Amino acid sequence: MVILSYNHHHSGSCIVARCGSCSSNRFDFYRYQYGSLINASFAANVTGSQIAFSNTTTNATSYLWNFGDGVTVTGVNPVHTYASNGVYTVTLTASNSCKSVTISQQVVIGPTAIDEPAACELIVTSQRLLKTNCESGFFSKVEVNGVDGRKVYESIFRNNMQLPELTKGVYFIRLHGRGKDLIRKVVIQ
């Protein structure tokens, strides 16, 4: 085997030639690709219906973003405005000359607080008790959604109510009120 070119300090390729037999003039050529591993990651900063992405990926040369609402773009640090509130799965595909890596992250677009009452808090205890200090009668319904947007529970709202058994994970609790909703992210351990 004869290595015609090789540089192990940088990503790229090498060409290897293999002699069929010593008496023949036949060579088989192989091209091997090698390169740096892609470490894909990003952060999202939500302001209203607009979201700015901070791409912290290393060793990639191109980026394809899918915002989960039918819109895709290329670029390093895109900004996107969603047409409606909801939970979206944002997907980043980072590529270089050797491979592509795809990662996804959930983002929530929409109201995360209400204007009144100003000091309304939502607490979920370790015993799955949902407590609020909100004005009585302000909210009419409670809804629990998984990070994928799937509704896992819905009920008439009562202060200090027991939530059903939920598997470990991240959930979004939405209290439906008089024209305004209160949404909070909770982690069930």
PDB file of C-alpha atoms in Angstrom:
ATOM      1  CA  MET A   1       0.000   0.000   0.000  1.00  0.00           C
ATOM      2  CA  VAL A   2       1.287   3.440  -0.902  1.00  0.00           C
ATOM      3  CA  ILE A   3      -0.035   6.619   0.701  1.00  0.00           C
ATOM      4  CA  LEU A   4       0.133   9.372  -1.884  1.00  0.00           C
ATOM      5  CA  SER A   5      -0.921  12.244   0.369  1.00  0.00           C
ATOM      6  CA  TYR A   6      -1.829  12.586   4.025  1.00  0.00           C
ATOM      7  CA  ASN A   7      -1.874  15.318   6.647  1.00  0.00           C
ATOM      8  CA  HIS A   8      -3.220  14.188  10.016  1.00  0.00           C
ATOM      9  CA  HIS A   9      -3.172  17.667  11.602  1.00  0.00           C
ATOM     10  CA  HIS A  10      -6.086  19.034   9.593  1.00  0.00           C
ATOM     11  CA  SER A  11      -9.431  17.797   8.375  1.00  0.00           C
ATOM     12  CA  GLY A  12      -9.661  16.866   4.712  1.00  0.00           C
ATOM     13  CA  SER A  13      -8.878  13.709   2.776  1.00  0.00           C
ATOM     14  CA  CYS A  14      -6.065  11.387   1.879  1.00  0.00           C
ATOM     15  CA  ILE A  15      -5.525   9.241  -1.196  1.00  0.00           C
ATOM     16  CA  VAL A  16      -4.301   5.694  -0.735  1.00  0.00           C
ATOM     17  CA  ALA A  17      -3.053   3.596  -3.669  1.00  0.00           C
ATOM     18  CA  ARG A  18      -2.939  -0.170  -3.507  1.00  0.00           C
ATOM     19  CA  CYS A  19      -0.873  -2.148  -5.942  1.00  0.00           C
ATOM     20  CA  GLY A  20      -2.773  -5.130  -7.387  1.00  0.00           C
ATOM     21  CA  SER A  21       0.405  -7.200  -7.647  1.00  0.00           C
ATOM     22  CA  CYS A  22       4.044  -6.324  -7.891  1.00  0.00           C
ATOM     23  CA  SER A  23       4.269  -7.497 -11.503  1.00  0.00           C
ATOM     24  CA  SER A  24       1.163  -5.607 -12.722  1.00  0.00           C
ATOM     25  CA  ASN A  25       0.866  -1.933 -13.464  1.00  0.00           C
ATOM     26  CA  ARG A  26      -2.606  -1.803 -11.901  1.00  0.00           C
ATOM     27  CA  PHE A  27      -3.320   0.510  -8.965  1.00  0.00           C
ATOM     28  CA  ASP A  28      -6.589   0.837  -7.038  1.00  0.00           C
ATOM     29  CA  PHE A  29      -7.147   4.311  -5.586  1.00  0.00           C
ATOM     30  CA  TYR A  30      -9.209   5.000  -2.468  1.00  0.00           C
ATOM     31  CA  ARG A  31     -10.137   8.380  -1.072  1.00  0.00           C
ATOM     32  CA  TYR A  32     -10.742   8.605   2.667  1.00  0.00           C
ATOM     33  CA  GLN A  33     -12.513  11.559   4.227  1.00  0.00           C
ATOM     34  CA  TYR A  34     -11.723  12.570   7.756  1.00  0.00           C
ATOM     35  CA  GLY A  35     -12.430  15.677   9.724  1.00  0.00           C
ATOM     36  CA  SER A  36     -13.327  17.351  12.961  1.00  0.00           C
ATOM     37  CA  LEU A  37     -16.427  16.242  14.828  1.00  0.00           C
ATOM     38  CA  ILE A  38     -19.324  18.668  14.829  1.00  0.00           C
ATOM     39  CA  ASN A  39     -20.538  19.755  18.254  1.00  0.00           C
ATOM     40  CA  ALA A  40     -23.981  21.228  17.531  1.00  0.00           C
ATOM     41  CA  SER A  41     -25.737  23.489  20.043  1.00  0.00           C
ATOM     42  CA  PHE A  42     -27.776  26.674  20.158  1.00  0.00           C
ATOM     43  CA  ALA A  43     -29.636  28.949  22.550  1.00  0.00           C
ATOM     44  CA  ALA A  44     -32.900  30.780  21.945  1.00  0.00           C
ATOM     45  CA  ASN A  45     -33.942  34.216  23.223  1.00  0.00           C
ATOM     46  CA  VAL A  46     -37.704  34.777  22.953  1.00  0.00           C
ATOM     47  CA  THR A  47     -39.170  38.294  22.926  1.00  0.00           C
ATOM     48  CA  GLY A  48     -42.901  38.214  22.263  1.00  0.00           C
ATOM     49  CA  SER A  49     -43.433  36.326  18.999  1.00  0.00           C
ATOM     50  CA  GLN A  50     -39.841  36.929  17.831  1.00  0.00           C
ATOM     51  CA  ILE A  51     -36.977  34.607  18.633  1.00  0.00           C
ATOM     52  CA  ALA A  52     -33.241  35.205  18.163  1.00  0.00           C
ATOM     53  CA  PHE A  53     -31.013  32.149  17.926  1.00  0.00           C
ATOM     54  CA  SER A  54     -27.429  32.100  19.169  1.00  0.00           C
ATOM     55  CA  ASN A  55     -25.584  29.313  17.379  1.00  0.00           C
ATOM     56  CA  THR A  56     -22.737  27.906  19.494  1.00  0.00           C
ATOM     57  CA  THR A  57     -21.917  25.010  17.146  1.00  0.00           C
ATOM     58  CA  THR A  58     -18.260  24.193  16.520  1.00  0.00           C
ATOM     59  CA  ASN A  59     -16.566  22.617  13.471  1.00  0.00           C
ATOM     60  CA  ALA A  60     -19.455  23.189  11.036  1.00  0.00           C
ATOM     61  CA  THR A  61     -19.465  25.230   7.831  1.00  0.00           C
ATOM     62  CA  SER A  62     -23.171  25.370   6.967  1.00  0.00           C
ATOM     63  CA  TYR A  63     -26.384  25.581   8.962  1.00  0.00           C
ATOM     64  CA  LEU A  64     -29.993  24.739   8.093  1.00  0.00           C
ATOM     65  CA  TRP A  65     -32.729  25.846  10.498  1.00  0.00           C
ATOM     66  CA  ASN A  66     -36.293  24.490  10.600  1.00  0.00           C
ATOM     67  CA  PHE A  67     -38.458  26.623  12.894  1.00  0.00           C
ATOM     68  CA  GLY A  68     -41.257  24.055  13.239  1.00  0.00           C
ATOM     69  CA  ASP A  69     -43.841  26.275  11.545  1.00  0.00           C
ATOM     70  CA  GLY A  70     -43.033  25.385   7.933  1.00  0.00           C
ATOM     71  CA  VAL A  71     -40.227  27.949   7.557  1.00  0.00           C
ATOM     72  CA  THR A  72     -36.598  26.933   6.929  1.00  0.00           C
ATOM     73  CA  VAL A  73     -33.554  29.190   6.480  1.00  0.00           C
ATOM     74  CA  THR A  74     -29.786  28.941   6.261  1.00  0.00           C
ATOM     75  CA  GLY A  75     -27.371  31.074   8.237  1.00  0.00           C
ATOM     76  CA  VAL A  76     -25.450  31.179  11.479  1.00  0.00           C
ATOM     77  CA  ASN A  77     -27.638  33.214  13.898  1.00  0.00           C
ATOM     78  CA  PRO A  78     -31.128  33.692  12.450  1.00  0.00           C
ATOM     79  CA  VAL A  79     -34.002  35.717  13.888  1.00  0.00           C
ATOM     80  CA  HIS A  80     -37.545  34.430  13.274  1.00  0.00           C
ATOM     81  CA  THR A  81     -41.020  35.798  13.984  1.00  0.00           C
ATOM     82  CA  TYR A  82     -43.833  33.298  14.566  1.00  0.00           C
ATOM     83  CA  ALA A  83     -47.326  34.014  13.229  1.00  0.00           C
ATOM     84  CA  SER A  84     -49.105  32.426  16.192  1.00  0.00           C
ATOM     85  CA  ASN A  85     -48.513  31.355  19.778  1.00  0.00           C
ATOM     86  CA  GLY A  86     -47.615  27.762  20.571  1.00  0.00           C
ATOM     87  CA  VAL A  87     -44.903  25.250  21.326  1.00  0.00           C
ATOM     88  CA  TYR A  88     -42.556  24.712  18.361  1.00  0.00           C
ATOM     89  CA  THR A  89     -39.727  22.260  17.726  1.00  0.00           C
ATOM     90  CA  VAL A  90     -36.740  24.122  16.269  1.00  0.00           C
ATOM     91  CA  THR A  91     -34.263  21.913  14.406  1.00  0.00           C
ATOM     92  CA  LEU A  92     -30.689  22.849  13.487  1.00  0.00           C
ATOM     93  CA  THR A  93     -28.736  20.757  10.976  1.00  0.00           C
ATOM     94  CA  ALA A  94     -25.038  21.652  11.109  1.00  0.00           C
ATOM     95  CA  SER A  95     -22.745  20.294   8.387  1.00  0.00           C
ATOM     96  CA  ASN A  96     -19.135  20.237   7.270  1.00  0.00           C
ATOM     97  CA  SER A  97     -17.439  18.414   4.389  1.00  0.00           C
ATOM     98  CA  CYS A  98     -17.616  15.090   6.240  1.00  0.00           C
ATOM     99  CA  LYS A  99     -20.944  14.867   8.010  1.00  0.00           C
ATOM    100  CA  SER A 100     -24.128  16.500   9.282  1.00  0.00           C
ATOM    101  CA  VAL A 101     -25.497  16.624  12.821  1.00  0.00           C
ATOM    102  CA  THR A 102     -29.119  17.467  13.650  1.00  0.00           C
ATOM    103  CA  ILE A 103     -30.365  18.683  17.049  1.00  0.00           C
ATOM    104  CA  SER A 104     -33.787  19.910  18.192  1.00  0.00           C
ATOM    105  CA  GLN A 105     -35.092  22.130  20.964  1.00  0.00           C
ATOM    106  CA  GLN A 106     -38.613  23.129  22.067  1.00  0.00           C
ATOM    107  CA  VAL A 107     -39.505  26.830  22.209  1.00  0.00           C
ATOM    108  CA  VAL A 108     -42.651  28.436  23.599  1.00  0.00           C
ATOM    109  CA  ILE A 109     -44.098  31.453  21.811  1.00  0.00           C
ATOM    110  CA  GLY A 110     -46.905  33.329  23.501  1.00  0.00           C
ATOM    111  CA  PRO A 111     -47.975  34.942  26.690  1.00  0.00           C
ATOM    112  CA  THR A 112     -46.014  33.821  29.710  1.00  0.00           C
ATOM    113  CA  ALA A 113     -47.712  36.074  32.212  1.00  0.00           C
ATOM    114  CA  ILE A 114     -50.880  38.036  32.752  1.00  0.00           C
ATOM    115  CA  ASP A 115     -51.404  41.706  33.455  1.00  0.00           C
ATOM    116  CA  GLU A 116     -53.642  41.149  36.447  1.00  0.00           C
ATOM    117  CA  PRO A 117     -53.486  40.226  39.165  1.00  0.00           C
ATOM    118  CA  ALA A 118     -49.946  41.588  39.175  1.00  0.00           C
ATOM    119  CA  ALA A 119     -48.596  39.221  41.825  1.00  0.00           C
ATOM    120  CA  CYS A 120     -50.152  35.997  40.512  1.00  0.00           C
ATOM    121  CA  GLU A 121     -47.865  33.024  41.174  1.00  0.00           C
ATOM    122  CA  LEU A 122     -48.155  29.382  40.173  1.00  0.00           C
ATOM    123  CA  ILE A 123     -46.450  26.662  42.229  1.00  0.00           C
ATOM    124  CA  VAL A 124     -46.415  22.876  41.776  1.00  0.00           C
ATOM    125  CA  THR A 125     -45.296  21.016  44.898  1.00  0.00           C
ATOM    126  CA  SER A 126     -43.416  17.715  44.924  1.00  0.00           C
ATOM    127  CA  GLN A 127     -46.763  16.054  45.728  1.00  0.00           C
ATOM    128  CA  ARG A 128     -48.210  17.453  42.433  1.00  0.00           C
ATOM    129  CA  LEU A 129     -50.377  20.010  44.263  1.00  0.00           C
ATOM    130  CA  LEU A 130     -51.049  23.050  42.056  1.00  0.00           C
ATOM    131  CA  LYS A 131     -51.161  26.191  44.188  1.00  0.00           C
ATOM    132  CA  THR A 132     -51.781  29.795  43.194  1.00  0.00           C
ATOM    133  CA  ASN A 133     -52.262  33.073  44.990  1.00  0.00           C
ATOM    134  CA  CYS A 134     -54.374  34.373  42.099  1.00  0.00           C
ATOM    135  CA  GLU A 135     -57.643  36.202  42.507  1.00  0.00           C
ATOM    136  CA  SER A 136     -60.460  33.699  43.021  1.00  0.00           C
ATOM    137  CA  GLY A 137     -62.525  33.236  39.861  1.00  0.00           C
ATOM    138  CA  PHE A 138     -59.912  34.786  37.563  1.00  0.00           C
ATOM    139  CA  PHE A 139     -59.058  31.436  35.921  1.00  0.00           C
ATOM    140  CA  SER A 140     -61.592  28.916  34.628  1.00  0.00           C
ATOM    141  CA  LYS A 141     -59.536  26.023  33.243  1.00  0.00           C
ATOM    142  CA  VAL A 142     -56.130  24.366  33.752  1.00  0.00           C
ATOM    143  CA  GLU A 143     -54.270  22.557  30.985  1.00  0.00           C
ATOM    144  CA  VAL A 144     -51.006  20.598  31.207  1.00  0.00           C
ATOM    145  CA  ASN A 145     -48.996  20.114  27.998  1.00  0.00           C
ATOM    146  CA  GLY A 146     -45.829  18.129  27.330  1.00  0.00           C
ATOM    147  CA  VAL A 147     -42.852  19.794  25.655  1.00  0.00           C
ATOM    148  CA  ASP A 148     -44.080  18.320  22.370  1.00  0.00           C
ATOM    149  CA  GLY A 149     -47.304  20.369  22.697  1.00  0.00           C
ATOM    150  CA  ARG A 150     -49.428  17.296  23.460  1.00  0.00           C
ATOM    151  CA  LYS A 151     -52.185  17.939  26.035  1.00  0.00           C
ATOM    152  CA  VAL A 152     -51.786  15.462  28.922  1.00  0.00           C
ATOM    153  CA  TYR A 153     -54.387  16.889  31.327  1.00  0.00           C
ATOM    154  CA  GLU A 154     -57.288  19.347  31.355  1.00  0.00           C
ATOM    155  CA  SER A 155     -59.720  20.276  34.120  1.00  0.00           C
ATOM    156  CA  ILE A 156     -61.822  23.035  35.621  1.00  0.00           C
ATOM    157  CA  PHE A 157     -59.429  25.228  37.608  1.00  0.00           C
ATOM    158  CA  ARG A 158     -59.509  25.316  41.410  1.00  0.00           C
ATOM    159  CA  ASN A 159     -56.924  26.883  43.706  1.00  0.00           C
ATOM    160  CA  ASN A 160     -54.861  24.220  45.494  1.00  0.00           C
ATOM    161  CA  MET A 161     -55.863  21.382  43.163  1.00  0.00           C
ATOM    162  CA  GLN A 162     -54.234  17.965  42.809  1.00  0.00           C
ATOM    163  CA  LEU A 163     -52.630  17.220  39.433  1.00  0.00           C
ATOM    164  CA  PRO A 164     -52.611  13.665  38.054  1.00  0.00           C
ATOM    165  CA  GLU A 165     -49.561  11.400  38.199  1.00  0.00           C
ATOM    166  CA  LEU A 166     -47.088  12.726  35.613  1.00  0.00           C
ATOM    167  CA  THR A 167     -43.914  11.014  34.442  1.00  0.00           C
ATOM    168  CA  LYS A 168     -40.621  12.806  35.049  1.00  0.00           C
ATOM    169  CA  GLY A 169     -40.045  15.586  32.549  1.00  0.00           C
ATOM    170  CA  VAL A 170     -40.785  19.163  31.526  1.00  0.00           C
ATOM    171  CA  TYR A 171     -44.387  20.392  31.237  1.00  0.00           C
ATOM    172  CA  PHE A 172     -46.165  23.654  30.511  1.00  0.00           C
ATOM    173  CA  ILE A 173     -49.126  24.502  32.742  1.00  0.00           C
ATOM    174  CA  ARG A 174     -51.632  26.907  31.217  1.00  0.00           C
ATOM    175  CA  LEU A 175     -54.327  28.575  33.283  1.00  0.00           C
ATOM    176  CA  HIS A 176     -57.068  30.007  31.057  1.00  0.00           C
ATOM    177  CA  GLY A 177     -58.384  33.316  32.396  1.00  0.00           C
ATOM    178  CA  ARG A 178     -60.556  36.280  31.445  1.00  0.00           C
ATOM    179  CA  GLY A 179     -59.010  36.959  28.051  1.00  0.00           C
ATOM    180  CA  LYS A 180     -55.517  36.243  29.366  1.00  0.00           C
ATOM    181  CA  ASP A 181     -53.624  33.056  30.092  1.00  0.00           C
ATOM    182  CA  LEU A 182     -50.891  32.278  32.597  1.00  0.00           C
ATOM    183  CA  ILE A 183     -48.296  29.797  31.294  1.00  0.00           C
ATOM    184  CA  ARG A 184     -45.504  28.377  33.412  1.00  0.00           C
ATOM    185  CA  LYS A 185     -42.873  25.750  32.730  1.00  0.00           C
ATOM    186  CA  VAL A 186     -42.541  23.117  35.461  1.00  0.00           C
ATOM    187  CA  VAL A 187     -40.118  20.231  35.879  1.00  0.00           C
ATOM    188  CA  ILE A 188     -41.437  17.036  37.457  1.00  0.00           C
ATOM    189  CA  GLN A 189     -38.585  15.171  39.189  1.00  0.00           C
TER     190      GLN A 189
END
